[in-house]
mmCIF file of C-alpha atoms in Angstrom:
data_model
loop_
_atom_site.group_PDB
_atom_site.id
_atom_site.type_symbol
_atom_site.label_atom_id
_atom_site.label_comp_id
_atom_site.label_asym_id
_atom_site.label_seq_id
_atom_site.Cartn_x
_atom_site.Cartn_y
_atom_site.Cartn_z
ATOM 1 C CA SER A 892 -13.733 26.648 5.504
ATOM 2 C CA ALA A 893 -16.896 27.263 7.487
ATOM 3 C CA VAL A 894 -19.777 25.029 8.453
ATOM 4 C CA ILE A 895 -23.216 26.531 8.726
ATOM 5 C CA SER A 896 -25.914 24.702 10.640
ATOM 6 C CA GLN A 897 -29.416 25.798 9.741
ATOM 7 C CA LYS A 898 -32.610 24.739 11.421
ATOM 8 C CA PRO A 899 -35.288 23.714 11.071
ATOM 9 C CA SER A 900 -34.648 21.819 7.864
ATOM 10 C CA ARG A 901 -38.342 21.938 7.056
ATOM 11 C CA ASP A 902 -41.613 23.022 8.589
ATOM 12 C CA ILE A 903 -45.288 23.212 7.784
ATOM 13 C CA CYS A 904 -46.950 26.298 9.220
ATOM 14 C CA GLN A 905 -50.444 27.690 9.379
ATOM 15 C CA ARG A 906 -51.138 30.922 7.575
ATOM 16 C CA GLY A 907 -50.948 33.949 9.825
ATOM 17 C CA THR A 908 -48.268 32.437 12.047
ATOM 18 C CA SER A 909 -44.515 33.072 11.938
ATOM 19 C CA LEU A 910 -41.458 30.889 11.523
ATOM 20 C CA THR A 911 -38.022 31.690 12.853
ATOM 21 C CA ILE A 912 -35.044 30.109 11.119
ATOM 22 C CA GLN A 913 -31.712 29.876 12.874
ATOM 23 C CA CYS A 914 -28.225 29.740 11.423
ATOM 24 C CA GLN A 915 -25.127 28.928 13.424
ATOM 25 C CA VAL A 916 -21.658 29.312 11.915
ATOM 26 C CA ASP A 917 -18.700 27.460 13.382
ATOM 27 C CA SER A 918 -16.452 30.497 12.864
ATOM 28 C CA GLN A 919 -16.859 34.221 13.286
ATOM 29 C CA VAL A 920 -18.052 35.921 10.122
ATOM 30 C CA THR A 921 -18.707 39.583 9.494
ATOM 31 C CA MET A 922 -21.578 39.244 7.055
ATOM 32 C CA MET A 923 -24.395 36.788 6.751
ATOM 33 C CA PHE A 924 -26.895 36.657 3.943
ATOM 34 C CA TRP A 925 -30.435 35.369 3.808
ATOM 35 C CA TYR A 926 -31.879 34.066 0.551
ATOM 36 C CA ARG A 927 -35.185 32.759 -0.678
ATOM 37 C CA GLN A 928 -35.265 30.055 -3.313
ATOM 38 C CA GLN A 929 -38.472 28.983 -4.964
ATOM 39 C CA PRO A 930 -38.357 25.296 -5.997
ATOM 40 C CA GLY A 931 -36.518 24.917 -9.269
ATOM 41 C CA GLN A 932 -35.444 28.531 -9.303
ATOM 42 C CA SER A 933 -32.482 30.650 -8.401
ATOM 43 C CA LEU A 934 -31.607 32.345 -5.151
ATOM 44 C CA THR A 935 -33.017 35.766 -4.370
ATOM 45 C CA LEU A 936 -31.233 37.830 -1.749
ATOM 46 C CA ILE A 937 -33.528 38.942 1.044
ATOM 47 C CA ALA A 938 -31.106 40.853 3.231
ATOM 48 C CA THR A 939 -27.558 41.188 4.483
ATOM 49 C CA ALA A 940 -27.039 40.933 8.228
ATOM 50 C CA ASN A 941 -24.008 42.468 9.915
ATOM 51 C CA GLN A 942 -23.382 42.108 13.608
ATOM 52 C CA GLY A 943 -24.236 45.198 15.589
ATOM 53 C CA SER A 944 -26.212 46.968 12.900
ATOM 54 C CA GLU A 945 -29.584 46.837 11.204
ATOM 55 C CA ALA A 946 -29.928 44.374 8.385
ATOM 56 C CA THR A 947 -29.899 45.769 4.868
ATOM 57 C CA TYR A 948 -32.931 44.628 2.881
ATOM 58 C CA GLU A 949 -33.183 44.181 -0.853
ATOM 59 C CA SER A 950 -35.924 45.682 -2.937
ATOM 60 C CA GLY A 951 -39.193 43.921 -2.314
ATOM 61 C CA PHE A 952 -38.313 42.737 1.179
ATOM 62 C CA VAL A 953 -39.181 44.663 4.334
ATOM 63 C CA ILE A 954 -38.175 44.343 7.952
ATOM 64 C CA ASP A 955 -41.727 43.937 9.218
ATOM 65 C CA LYS A 956 -42.190 40.813 7.119
ATOM 66 C CA PHE A 957 -38.647 39.434 7.467
ATOM 67 C CA PRO A 958 -37.147 40.604 10.760
ATOM 68 C CA ILE A 959 -33.538 39.529 11.191
ATOM 69 C CA SER A 960 -31.390 39.285 14.276
ATOM 70 C CA ARG A 961 -27.591 39.143 14.372
ATOM 71 C CA PRO A 962 -26.620 39.098 18.050
ATOM 72 C CA ASN A 963 -23.020 37.978 17.484
ATOM 73 C CA LEU A 964 -20.541 36.985 14.801
ATOM 74 C CA THR A 965 -21.605 33.327 14.665
ATOM 75 C CA PHE A 966 -25.392 33.427 14.746
ATOM 76 C CA SER A 967 -28.364 34.910 12.922
ATOM 77 C CA THR A 968 -32.091 34.365 12.709
ATOM 78 C CA LEU A 969 -34.627 35.157 10.027
ATOM 79 C CA THR A 970 -38.291 35.317 10.914
ATOM 80 C CA VAL A 971 -40.917 35.063 8.223
ATOM 81 C CA SER A 972 -43.963 36.784 9.690
ATOM 82 C CA ASN A 973 -47.690 36.653 9.022
ATOM 83 C CA LEU A 974 -47.277 33.649 6.779
ATOM 84 C CA SER A 975 -49.254 33.168 3.598
ATOM 85 C CA PRO A 976 -49.050 30.353 1.041
ATOM 86 C CA GLU A 977 -46.932 32.657 -1.146
ATOM 87 C CA ASP A 978 -44.198 32.421 1.493
ATOM 88 C CA SER A 979 -43.800 28.704 0.806
ATOM 89 C CA SER A 980 -40.219 28.423 -0.336
ATOM 90 C CA ILE A 981 -36.731 27.371 0.656
ATOM 91 C CA TYR A 982 -34.849 29.824 2.826
ATOM 92 C CA LEU A 983 -31.056 29.734 2.984
ATOM 93 C CA CYS A 984 -28.456 31.493 5.055
ATOM 94 C CA SER A 985 -24.960 32.099 3.807
ATOM 95 C CA ALA A 986 -21.694 33.638 4.882
ATOM 96 C CA PRO A 987 -18.655 34.625 2.810
ATOM 97 C CA TRP A 988 -15.350 33.174 3.887
ATOM 98 C CA GLY A 989 -11.758 34.277 3.515
ATOM 99 C CA ALA A 990 -11.398 36.790 0.706
ATOM 100 C CA GLY A 991 -15.139 36.716 0.399
ATOM 101 C CA THR A 992 -15.650 34.986 -2.911
ATOM 102 C CA GLU A 993 -16.394 31.598 -1.422
ATOM 103 C CA ALA A 994 -19.693 31.769 0.399
ATOM 104 C CA PHE A 995 -20.832 28.841 2.484
ATOM 105 C CA PHE A 996 -24.480 27.957 2.757
ATOM 106 C CA GLY A 997 -26.699 26.284 5.268
ATOM 107 C CA GLN A 998 -28.650 23.291 4.014
ATOM 108 C CA GLY A 999 -31.819 25.346 3.721
ATOM 109 C CA THR A 1000 -35.227 25.428 5.378
ATOM 110 C CA ARG A 1001 -38.153 24.232 3.323
ATOM 111 C CA LEU A 1002 -41.227 26.120 4.461
ATOM 112 C CA THR A 1003 -44.736 25.096 3.488
ATOM 113 C CA VAL A 1004 -47.609 27.355 4.484
ATOM 114 C CA VAL A 1005 -51.053 25.789 4.625
ATOM 115 C CA GLY B 1360 -31.487 46.275 -13.732
ATOM 116 C CA GLU B 1361 -28.446 44.140 -13.235
ATOM 117 C CA SER B 1362 -28.941 40.497 -13.944
ATOM 118 C CA VAL B 1363 -27.122 37.265 -14.394
ATOM 119 C CA GLY B 1364 -28.825 34.709 -16.577
ATOM 120 C CA LEU B 1365 -28.189 31.422 -18.299
ATOM 121 C CA HIS B 1366 -28.730 30.224 -21.857
ATOM 122 C CA LEU B 1367 -29.845 26.676 -21.153
ATOM 123 C CA PRO B 1368 -32.121 25.552 -18.346
ATOM 124 C CA THR B 1369 -31.334 21.818 -18.754
ATOM 125 C CA LEU B 1370 -28.277 20.077 -20.087
ATOM 126 C CA SER B 1371 -28.041 16.320 -20.600
ATOM 127 C CA VAL B 1372 -24.649 14.772 -21.230
ATOM 128 C CA GLN B 1373 -23.322 11.269 -21.519
ATOM 129 C CA GLU B 1374 -21.135 10.032 -18.705
ATOM 130 C CA GLY B 1375 -17.519 10.603 -19.608
ATOM 131 C CA ASP B 1376 -18.244 13.452 -21.997
ATOM 132 C CA ASN B 1377 -17.344 17.056 -21.286
ATOM 133 C CA SER B 1378 -20.040 19.470 -20.129
ATOM 134 C CA ILE B 1379 -20.233 23.159 -20.858
ATOM 135 C CA ILE B 1380 -22.614 25.340 -18.887
ATOM 136 C CA ASN B 1381 -23.049 28.922 -19.993
ATOM 137 C CA CYS B 1382 -24.016 32.140 -18.291
ATOM 138 C CA ALA B 1383 -24.566 35.704 -19.458
ATOM 139 C CA TYR B 1384 -24.133 38.654 -17.158
ATOM 140 C CA SER B 1385 -24.904 42.318 -17.509
ATOM 141 C CA ASN B 1386 -22.898 44.083 -14.799
ATOM 142 C CA SER B 1387 -19.468 44.702 -16.262
ATOM 143 C CA ALA B 1388 -18.369 46.234 -12.933
ATOM 144 C CA SER B 1389 -18.571 42.946 -11.020
ATOM 145 C CA ASP B 1390 -15.339 41.982 -9.272
ATOM 146 C CA TYR B 1391 -15.633 38.209 -9.283
ATOM 147 C CA PHE B 1392 -17.681 35.521 -10.961
ATOM 148 C CA ILE B 1393 -18.410 32.237 -9.282
ATOM 149 C CA TRP B 1394 -19.916 28.887 -10.068
ATOM 150 C CA TYR B 1395 -21.956 27.006 -7.497
ATOM 151 C CA LYS B 1396 -23.324 23.467 -7.550
ATOM 152 C CA GLN B 1397 -26.545 22.640 -5.785
ATOM 153 C CA GLU B 1398 -27.659 19.087 -5.218
ATOM 154 C CA SER B 1399 -31.221 18.278 -4.334
ATOM 155 C CA GLY B 1400 -32.079 19.204 -0.762
ATOM 156 C CA LYS B 1401 -28.780 20.931 -0.099
ATOM 157 C CA GLY B 1402 -27.416 24.411 -0.096
ATOM 158 C CA PRO B 1403 -25.184 25.578 -2.966
ATOM 159 C CA GLN B 1404 -21.547 24.530 -2.873
ATOM 160 C CA PHE B 1405 -18.704 26.637 -4.188
ATOM 161 C CA ILE B 1406 -16.977 25.182 -7.241
ATOM 162 C CA ILE B 1407 -14.638 27.794 -8.630
ATOM 163 C CA ASP B 1408 -14.318 31.527 -8.983
ATOM 164 C CA ILE B 1409 -12.592 33.866 -11.392
ATOM 165 C CA ARG B 1410 -11.530 37.416 -10.891
ATOM 166 C CA SER B 1411 -12.817 39.934 -13.388
ATOM 167 C CA ASN B 1412 -9.308 40.673 -14.706
ATOM 168 C CA MET B 1413 -8.746 37.045 -15.702
ATOM 169 C CA ASP B 1414 -10.119 35.109 -18.654
ATOM 170 C CA LYS B 1415 -9.489 31.538 -17.592
ATOM 171 C CA ARG B 1416 -9.050 29.575 -14.423
ATOM 172 C CA GLN B 1417 -8.696 25.842 -13.947
ATOM 173 C CA GLY B 1418 -9.549 23.628 -11.040
ATOM 174 C CA GLN B 1419 -9.883 19.923 -10.589
ATOM 175 C CA ARG B 1420 -11.824 18.729 -13.689
ATOM 176 C CA VAL B 1421 -13.376 22.187 -14.033
ATOM 177 C CA THR B 1422 -12.419 25.244 -16.030
ATOM 178 C CA VAL B 1423 -14.110 28.612 -15.941
ATOM 179 C CA LEU B 1424 -13.843 30.953 -18.891
ATOM 180 C CA LEU B 1425 -14.697 34.620 -18.769
ATOM 181 C CA ASN B 1426 -15.291 36.644 -21.912
ATOM 182 C CA LYS B 1427 -15.753 40.234 -20.875
ATOM 183 C CA THR B 1428 -16.228 41.434 -24.431
ATOM 184 C CA VAL B 1429 -19.548 39.632 -24.721
ATOM 185 C CA LYS B 1430 -20.191 39.367 -20.963
ATOM 186 C CA HIS B 1431 -20.201 35.608 -21.010
ATOM 187 C CA LEU B 1432 -19.113 33.076 -18.423
ATOM 188 C CA SER B 1433 -18.843 29.334 -18.874
ATOM 189 C CA LEU B 1434 -18.097 26.311 -16.742
ATOM 190 C CA GLN B 1435 -16.483 23.330 -18.372
ATOM 191 C CA ILE B 1436 -16.569 19.991 -16.594
ATOM 192 C CA ALA B 1437 -14.236 17.341 -17.960
ATOM 193 C CA ALA B 1438 -15.186 13.667 -18.010
ATOM 194 C CA THR B 1439 -18.591 14.256 -16.509
ATOM 195 C CA GLN B 1440 -19.561 11.808 -13.809
ATOM 196 C CA PRO B 1441 -22.933 10.812 -12.336
ATOM 197 C CA GLY B 1442 -22.030 12.744 -9.201
ATOM 198 C CA ASP B 1443 -21.933 15.918 -11.279
ATOM 199 C CA SER B 1444 -25.697 15.784 -11.729
ATOM 200 C CA ALA B 1445 -27.005 18.899 -10.022
ATOM 201 C CA VAL B 1446 -28.149 22.435 -10.680
ATOM 202 C CA TYR B 1447 -25.342 24.851 -11.454
ATOM 203 C CA PHE B 1448 -25.579 28.560 -10.747
ATOM 204 C CA CYS B 1449 -23.319 31.321 -11.835
ATOM 205 C CA ALA B 1450 -23.065 34.309 -9.559
ATOM 206 C CA GLU B 1451 -21.352 37.645 -9.680
ATOM 207 C CA ILE B 1452 -19.937 39.543 -6.763
ATOM 208 C CA SER B 1453 -19.672 43.261 -6.381
ATOM 209 C CA MET B 1454 -17.379 44.421 -3.613
ATOM 210 C CA GLY B 1455 -17.301 47.843 -2.098
ATOM 211 C CA SER B 1456 -16.629 49.447 1.261
ATOM 212 C CA GLY B 1457 -16.036 46.069 2.866
ATOM 213 C CA THR B 1458 -19.362 44.680 1.747
ATOM 214 C CA TYR B 1459 -20.180 41.981 -0.737
ATOM 215 C CA LYS B 1460 -23.222 41.544 -2.899
ATOM 216 C CA TYR B 1461 -23.862 38.254 -4.651
ATOM 217 C CA ILE B 1462 -26.272 38.060 -7.570
ATOM 218 C CA PHE B 1463 -27.210 34.571 -8.704
ATOM 219 C CA GLY B 1464 -28.168 33.493 -12.184
ATOM 220 C CA THR B 1465 -31.157 31.407 -13.162
ATOM 221 C CA GLY B 1466 -29.481 28.000 -12.947
ATOM 222 C CA THR B 1467 -28.864 25.065 -15.291
ATOM 223 C CA ARG B 1468 -29.787 21.512 -14.413
ATOM 224 C CA LEU B 1469 -27.103 19.079 -15.507
ATOM 225 C CA LYS B 1470 -28.228 15.499 -16.079
ATOM 226 C CA VAL B 1471 -25.559 12.882 -16.568
ATOM 227 C CA LEU B 1472 -26.716 9.903 -18.596
ATOM 228 C CA ALA B 1473 -25.212 6.503 -17.877
#
């Protein structure tokens, strides 16, 4: 199995600023995923981050707003830029393990933009 | 577009009874289907998966059924316990060229009544 440490667990940010979320995996993983989850709702995939290449963004998400870094096989960051209240949400990182069907998740970052 | 959805947003069951959580999917080309459990303030946790060429798989107190004819997935929890209270998500995985894409369903909140 894999353990994913995500931080911060929560933050309150002023509009117009940025927040960078970090995820550290205790094992090397090829892919990492970043999700957004509105309270009481499902997970929406933001992007897939592979080491050594540009992240692949889903429809509705752009690199300028959600820049991602993946410097090695155990670490990734997601930055949410130019924050607005609409960005208030839970952000989760994830990585598939083994055959790929079992994905492990960080505990999430609850972002509130004021 | 492709989607994975659920029939019931909230399910209340008596402790000790069996629970059945349902999910409908639309992408018949998905390779795997997975159930995740998410407790409040935590990231989703893997419960069980089923390959698309199977129709039933059993785990500890859980059984997943896949009906490809009607594109329906269900999670059965035997002898439901208070610790089973959580939100349950179905997800489908498409695999190709060494990449994975997870699509999550809407989610069902399971409430276990004492």
